[in-house]
Amino acid sequence: MMIVMKDGASEREIQHVIEKLENVGAKAHVSKGKYKTVIGAIGDREKFITLPWEAFPGVEKAVPILKPFKLVSREFRQEDSILDVRGVKIGGNHFTVMAGPCSVETEEQMISTAELVKKEGGSILRGGAFKPRTSPYSFQGLGVEGLKILAKAREETGLPVVTEVMDSRDVEIVAELADIVQIGARNMQNFLLLKEVGMQPKPVLLKRGFSNTIEELLMAAEYVVSSGNPNVIMCERGIRTFEPFTRNTLDLSAVPAVQSLSHLPIVVDPSHATGKSELIEPLCLAALAAGADGILVEVHPNPEEAWCDGPQSIDFNGFAHLMRQIKSLMRALEKELS
Ligand code: PEP
Ligand code: MN
């Protein structure tokens, strides 16, 4: 249920509603919009649904949220959520380019990539330190050493960094060293991990599982938000279909669908969706045209030598070309690079 406060309701009136909800054992999630404050009530419905909310000072109305996802829904918040990651805005009219190698390999590889990403207008650096690999014999990532290299690349360039966490035991260290904590496709329904990242303060990049529906993605985001962290960015990264030509099938329709259902931003990852570097640029442009809030792309100084996902990584020239194309399409769409 959500309790919509009147325009200009006072802090005391808002606090009074929160206290009442907490007294009956519910959790109150406050969303302050431009004009209205809305308080989401989560818990045992029966305990608060029948209270005479409209008799409370400052309350305009109390309405049920019909969708299974509540706090992430457009019903709860009509305006787009705009996240701020070290000054980089994500959501609304901003288009955010997140780029970097699949995995952190060396300091030199990470810093040279970070410098390129920054020079061409990207705003977030990616790189995996804990890698979810299909084979236990494949490179598993540098772990904490990789996180430190990422932090060094941020120090050199000022770019905020995003990296994956796979295990609850690593949430603390990843949250300490990274600016955005990524939940990979394979962990989208690892509910304990979702709750764990919901209880730490850094924004979360939540990737859609390759066998998960849009509603399941939104329910996963609801886990994070209802655990206390409102800063979630969703990511469409391709789903499994019968088509073997591409690694997955990019479901671009998820972008406007998620945006109609949720106020949270959604970015597109054509690298993991296709597995093919030559398909990255057209699909990044398609994502921008479809209204995505950004892209996540794998870039490597020498894809031939990449320790992971070389075939789907674009090189520095490819990234520079992509950014030129993005900038010209953005002018037509009146979007801003964040
Ligand atoms: C990644 O972004 O590094 C990754 C492993 O992607 P996904 O979880 O989408 O497969
Ligand atoms: Mn990868």
XYZ file of C-alpha atoms and ligand atoms in Angstrom:
349
model
C 0.000 0.000 0.000
C 1.132 3.561 -0.500
C 0.186 6.584 1.516
C 0.190 9.712 -0.597
C 0.833 12.879 1.406
C -0.785 16.203 0.491
C 1.327 18.811 -1.357
C 3.366 20.586 1.268
C 2.728 18.058 4.060
C 5.023 18.853 6.960
C 7.950 16.740 8.200
C 6.003 16.123 11.430
C 2.996 14.786 9.529
C 5.247 12.489 7.481
C 7.015 11.291 10.625
C 3.668 10.624 12.309
C 2.629 8.274 9.494
C 6.010 6.486 9.594
C 5.724 5.986 13.354
C 2.197 4.622 13.034
C 3.336 2.133 10.398
C 6.297 1.032 12.480
C 4.019 0.608 15.516
C 2.001 -1.973 13.616
C 5.171 -3.764 12.494
C 5.329 -2.433 8.902
C 8.339 -0.944 7.116
C 7.943 2.575 5.749
C 9.795 3.535 2.555
C 9.669 7.245 1.852
C 9.897 8.630 -1.672
C 10.120 12.394 -1.952
C 9.085 13.531 -5.407
C 9.079 17.032 -6.828
C 5.590 17.759 -5.514
C 4.497 14.876 -3.366
C 5.860 12.592 -0.716
C 4.710 9.010 -0.935
C 5.203 6.478 1.845
C 5.274 2.834 0.820
C 4.051 0.455 3.499
C 5.522 -3.025 3.324
C 4.626 -5.803 5.739
C 1.581 -7.681 6.886
C -1.157 -5.822 4.946
C -3.920 -6.829 7.288
C -2.277 -4.831 10.075
C -2.397 -1.476 8.287
C -4.846 -1.665 5.403
C -7.878 -0.903 7.573
C -6.429 2.056 9.491
C -8.241 5.353 8.740
C -5.265 6.897 6.942
C -7.252 9.717 5.411
C -7.985 10.993 8.921
C -4.257 11.482 9.556
C -3.093 15.097 9.193
C -1.305 15.720 5.886
C -2.495 12.478 4.253
C -4.245 12.812 0.889
C -5.081 9.151 0.280
C -4.026 5.562 0.847
C -4.022 3.297 -2.189
C -3.106 -0.345 -2.711
C -0.329 -1.151 -5.207
C -1.714 -3.862 -7.405
C 1.517 -5.126 -9.005
C 3.558 -7.797 -7.162
C 6.533 -5.408 -7.174
C 5.734 -2.356 -5.079
C 8.611 0.007 -4.270
C 10.161 -0.249 -7.739
C 6.828 0.300 -9.508
C 5.706 3.391 -11.381
C 2.611 3.318 -9.212
C 4.786 4.062 -6.181
C 6.847 6.729 -7.916
C 5.813 8.379 -11.174
C 9.013 10.330 -11.826
C 12.163 8.591 -13.067
C 14.649 7.842 -10.310
C 17.936 9.582 -11.041
C 20.934 8.064 -9.287
C 24.086 9.973 -8.474
C 27.308 7.986 -8.481
C 30.189 10.297 -7.517
C 28.528 13.052 -9.533
C 27.601 10.822 -12.520
C 23.844 10.939 -13.053
C 22.088 7.737 -14.119
C 18.451 7.799 -15.272
C 16.087 10.532 -16.474
C 17.426 12.241 -19.558
C 20.999 11.042 -19.035
C 22.714 8.368 -21.108
C 25.466 6.590 -19.220
C 28.265 4.730 -20.937
C 29.815 2.051 -18.718
C 32.798 0.398 -20.352
C 35.876 -1.668 -19.642
C 37.241 -5.171 -19.928
C 35.388 -8.320 -18.942
C 37.973 -9.001 -16.269
C 40.661 -7.011 -14.540
C 43.998 -8.461 -15.716
C 46.818 -6.006 -15.006
C 47.222 -2.460 -13.764
C 48.456 -1.371 -17.173
C 45.459 -2.934 -18.978
C 42.994 -1.303 -16.561
C 44.564 2.147 -16.509
C 45.007 2.361 -20.283
C 41.357 1.298 -20.741
C 40.162 3.757 -18.097
C 42.022 6.604 -19.806
C 40.459 5.730 -23.144
C 36.945 5.400 -21.690
C 37.296 8.797 -20.068
C 38.817 10.478 -23.141
C 35.994 9.297 -25.405
C 33.212 10.366 -23.029
C 32.372 7.205 -21.087
C 31.491 7.833 -17.450
C 31.774 4.537 -15.542
C 34.602 1.995 -15.687
C 33.735 -1.704 -15.552
C 35.959 -4.693 -14.818
C 35.367 -8.054 -13.165
C 37.482 -9.110 -10.196
C 35.262 -12.047 -9.179
C 34.275 -13.860 -12.368
C 31.333 -16.262 -12.691
C 32.788 -18.746 -15.200
C 30.957 -21.731 -16.660
C 34.079 -23.881 -16.306
C 35.930 -24.217 -13.012
C 39.134 -24.455 -15.086
C 38.698 -20.986 -16.619
C 40.290 -17.855 -15.133
C 38.237 -16.965 -12.050
C 39.344 -13.348 -11.650
C 42.013 -11.656 -9.533
C 39.698 -11.234 -6.538
C 40.659 -8.539 -4.029
C 43.840 -7.772 -6.019
C 41.560 -6.896 -8.959
C 39.438 -4.618 -6.766
C 42.578 -2.722 -5.772
C 43.577 -2.258 -9.416
C 40.093 -0.902 -10.145
C 40.411 1.545 -7.252
C 43.779 2.648 -8.632
C 42.234 3.239 -12.082
C 39.550 5.376 -10.429
C 42.221 7.340 -8.598
C 44.053 8.011 -11.886
C 41.007 8.984 -13.950
C 38.224 9.930 -11.542
C 35.886 7.391 -13.200
C 33.596 5.558 -10.755
C 33.921 1.775 -11.007
C 31.415 -1.075 -11.224
C 32.331 -4.658 -10.435
C 30.530 -7.901 -9.667
C 30.053 -9.545 -6.300
C 29.183 -13.256 -6.320
C 29.320 -14.173 -2.662
C 27.734 -12.605 0.428
C 31.097 -12.917 2.183
C 32.655 -10.479 -0.320
C 29.922 -7.819 -0.218
C 31.706 -5.719 2.376
C 35.046 -5.521 0.552
C 33.442 -4.986 -2.877
C 31.217 -2.235 -1.455
C 34.231 -0.632 0.163
C 36.356 -0.509 -2.998
C 33.758 -0.130 -5.783
C 31.208 2.596 -6.517
C 28.530 0.316 -7.972
C 28.085 -3.301 -6.931
C 27.072 -5.617 -9.773
C 24.851 -8.666 -9.404
C 25.459 -10.900 -12.405
C 22.851 -12.690 -14.493
C 23.552 -16.000 -12.760
C 22.810 -14.516 -9.351
C 19.723 -12.493 -10.213
C 17.602 -14.791 -8.061
C 20.155 -15.380 -5.310
C 17.786 -13.837 -2.819
C 20.185 -13.848 0.142
C 22.779 -12.000 -1.927
C 20.104 -9.521 -3.083
C 19.180 -8.817 0.537
C 22.843 -8.433 1.419
C 23.503 -5.812 -1.289
C 20.236 -4.181 -0.248
C 21.734 -3.568 3.169
C 24.914 -1.821 1.998
C 25.021 1.766 0.754
C 26.477 1.541 -2.788
C 24.171 1.511 -5.850
C 23.495 -1.910 -7.377
C 23.693 -2.883 -11.057
C 21.282 -5.790 -11.340
C 21.616 -7.906 -14.486
C 18.651 -9.831 -15.839
C 19.086 -13.590 -15.603
C 19.206 -15.201 -19.044
C 16.172 -17.338 -18.213
C 14.232 -14.755 -16.270
C 11.156 -12.779 -17.170
C 10.812 -9.025 -16.899
C 8.585 -9.475 -13.870
C 11.190 -11.663 -12.168
C 13.790 -8.971 -12.836
C 11.541 -6.375 -11.201
C 10.923 -8.691 -8.238
C 14.699 -9.097 -7.835
C 15.043 -5.294 -7.804
C 12.247 -5.211 -5.215
C 14.359 -7.477 -2.963
C 17.211 -4.945 -3.020
C 15.015 -1.879 -2.543
C 12.883 -3.421 0.206
C 16.081 -4.331 2.060
C 16.872 -0.622 2.301
C 18.804 0.321 -0.849
C 16.742 2.421 -3.299
C 19.595 2.799 -5.808
C 19.199 0.029 -8.341
C 20.049 0.091 -12.049
C 18.663 -2.816 -14.049
C 20.487 -4.296 -17.027
C 19.157 -6.207 -20.034
C 21.965 -8.545 -21.165
C 20.202 -11.022 -23.430
C 18.102 -14.082 -22.774
C 18.332 -17.685 -23.969
C 16.375 -18.525 -27.085
C 16.666 -21.166 -29.824
C 19.041 -18.913 -31.823
C 22.662 -20.109 -31.613
C 24.221 -17.441 -33.877
C 24.441 -15.029 -30.966
C 25.436 -16.011 -27.414
C 21.997 -14.851 -26.197
C 19.168 -12.861 -27.776
C 19.041 -9.195 -26.827
C 15.508 -8.440 -25.636
C 15.337 -4.746 -26.455
C 11.623 -4.677 -25.765
C 12.555 -5.081 -22.084
C 13.778 -1.462 -22.115
C 10.482 0.362 -22.739
C 8.610 -2.394 -20.875
C 10.685 -1.955 -17.709
C 10.499 1.822 -18.037
C 6.724 1.716 -18.199
C 6.545 -0.533 -15.135
C 9.313 0.967 -13.002
C 10.878 4.311 -12.144
C 14.361 2.759 -11.946
C 16.895 3.131 -14.780
C 17.715 0.297 -17.176
C 20.888 -0.087 -19.232
C 21.709 -2.523 -22.045
C 24.712 -4.853 -22.333
C 25.099 -5.933 -25.976
C 28.455 -7.632 -25.230
C 27.047 -10.520 -23.190
C 23.856 -10.491 -25.253
C 25.611 -11.204 -28.549
C 29.086 -12.546 -27.810
C 30.223 -10.872 -31.046
C 32.197 -7.634 -31.205
C 30.867 -6.679 -34.643
C 27.302 -6.563 -33.276
C 28.086 -4.225 -30.387
C 27.871 -0.848 -32.113
C 24.541 -1.384 -33.931
C 22.922 -2.731 -30.773
C 24.267 0.103 -28.605
C 22.686 2.551 -31.036
C 19.447 0.557 -31.031
C 19.452 0.590 -27.211
C 19.873 4.358 -27.197
C 17.076 4.737 -29.748
C 14.820 2.462 -27.665
C 15.246 4.821 -24.708
C 17.771 2.899 -22.588
C 19.402 4.853 -19.781
C 22.842 3.658 -20.800
C 25.001 0.837 -22.065
C 27.518 -1.570 -20.580
C 30.192 -2.608 -23.079
C 33.312 -4.707 -22.947
C 36.397 -2.887 -24.217
C 39.919 -4.331 -24.217
C 43.254 -2.899 -25.396
C 43.880 -6.130 -27.310
C 40.815 -8.408 -27.521
C 42.930 -11.178 -29.068
C 44.840 -11.451 -25.805
C 41.899 -10.976 -23.403
C 41.789 -13.451 -20.511
C 38.002 -13.566 -20.762
C 35.339 -12.717 -23.389
C 37.786 -11.516 -26.087
C 35.447 -12.307 -29.033
C 32.802 -9.916 -27.717
C 35.213 -7.132 -26.699
C 35.712 -4.080 -28.871
C 39.164 -2.515 -29.153
C 40.087 1.120 -28.526
C 39.395 2.206 -32.109
C 36.059 0.428 -32.005
C 35.135 2.233 -28.788
C 36.164 5.624 -30.191
C 34.000 4.968 -33.268
C 31.085 3.821 -31.115
C 31.256 6.988 -29.019
C 31.205 9.199 -32.102
C 28.084 7.405 -33.334
C 26.437 7.617 -29.927
C 27.104 11.330 -29.653
C 25.550 12.079 -33.031
C 22.452 9.980 -32.327
C 22.130 11.605 -28.902
C 21.878 15.029 -30.477
C 18.867 13.881 -32.498
C 17.246 12.342 -29.410
C 18.046 15.328 -27.172
C 19.670 13.103 -24.554
C 22.646 14.145 -22.456
C 25.811 12.119 -21.874
C 26.206 11.690 -18.134
C 29.752 -9.467 -16.650
O 29.151 -8.392 -16.856
O 30.955 -9.512 -16.387
C 29.020 -10.747 -16.722
C 29.567 -11.879 -16.308
O 27.800 -10.639 -17.256
P 26.482 -11.543 -17.058
O 26.312 -11.713 -15.578
O 25.418 -10.715 -17.701
O 26.743 -12.833 -17.781
Mn 32.286 -10.731 -19.828
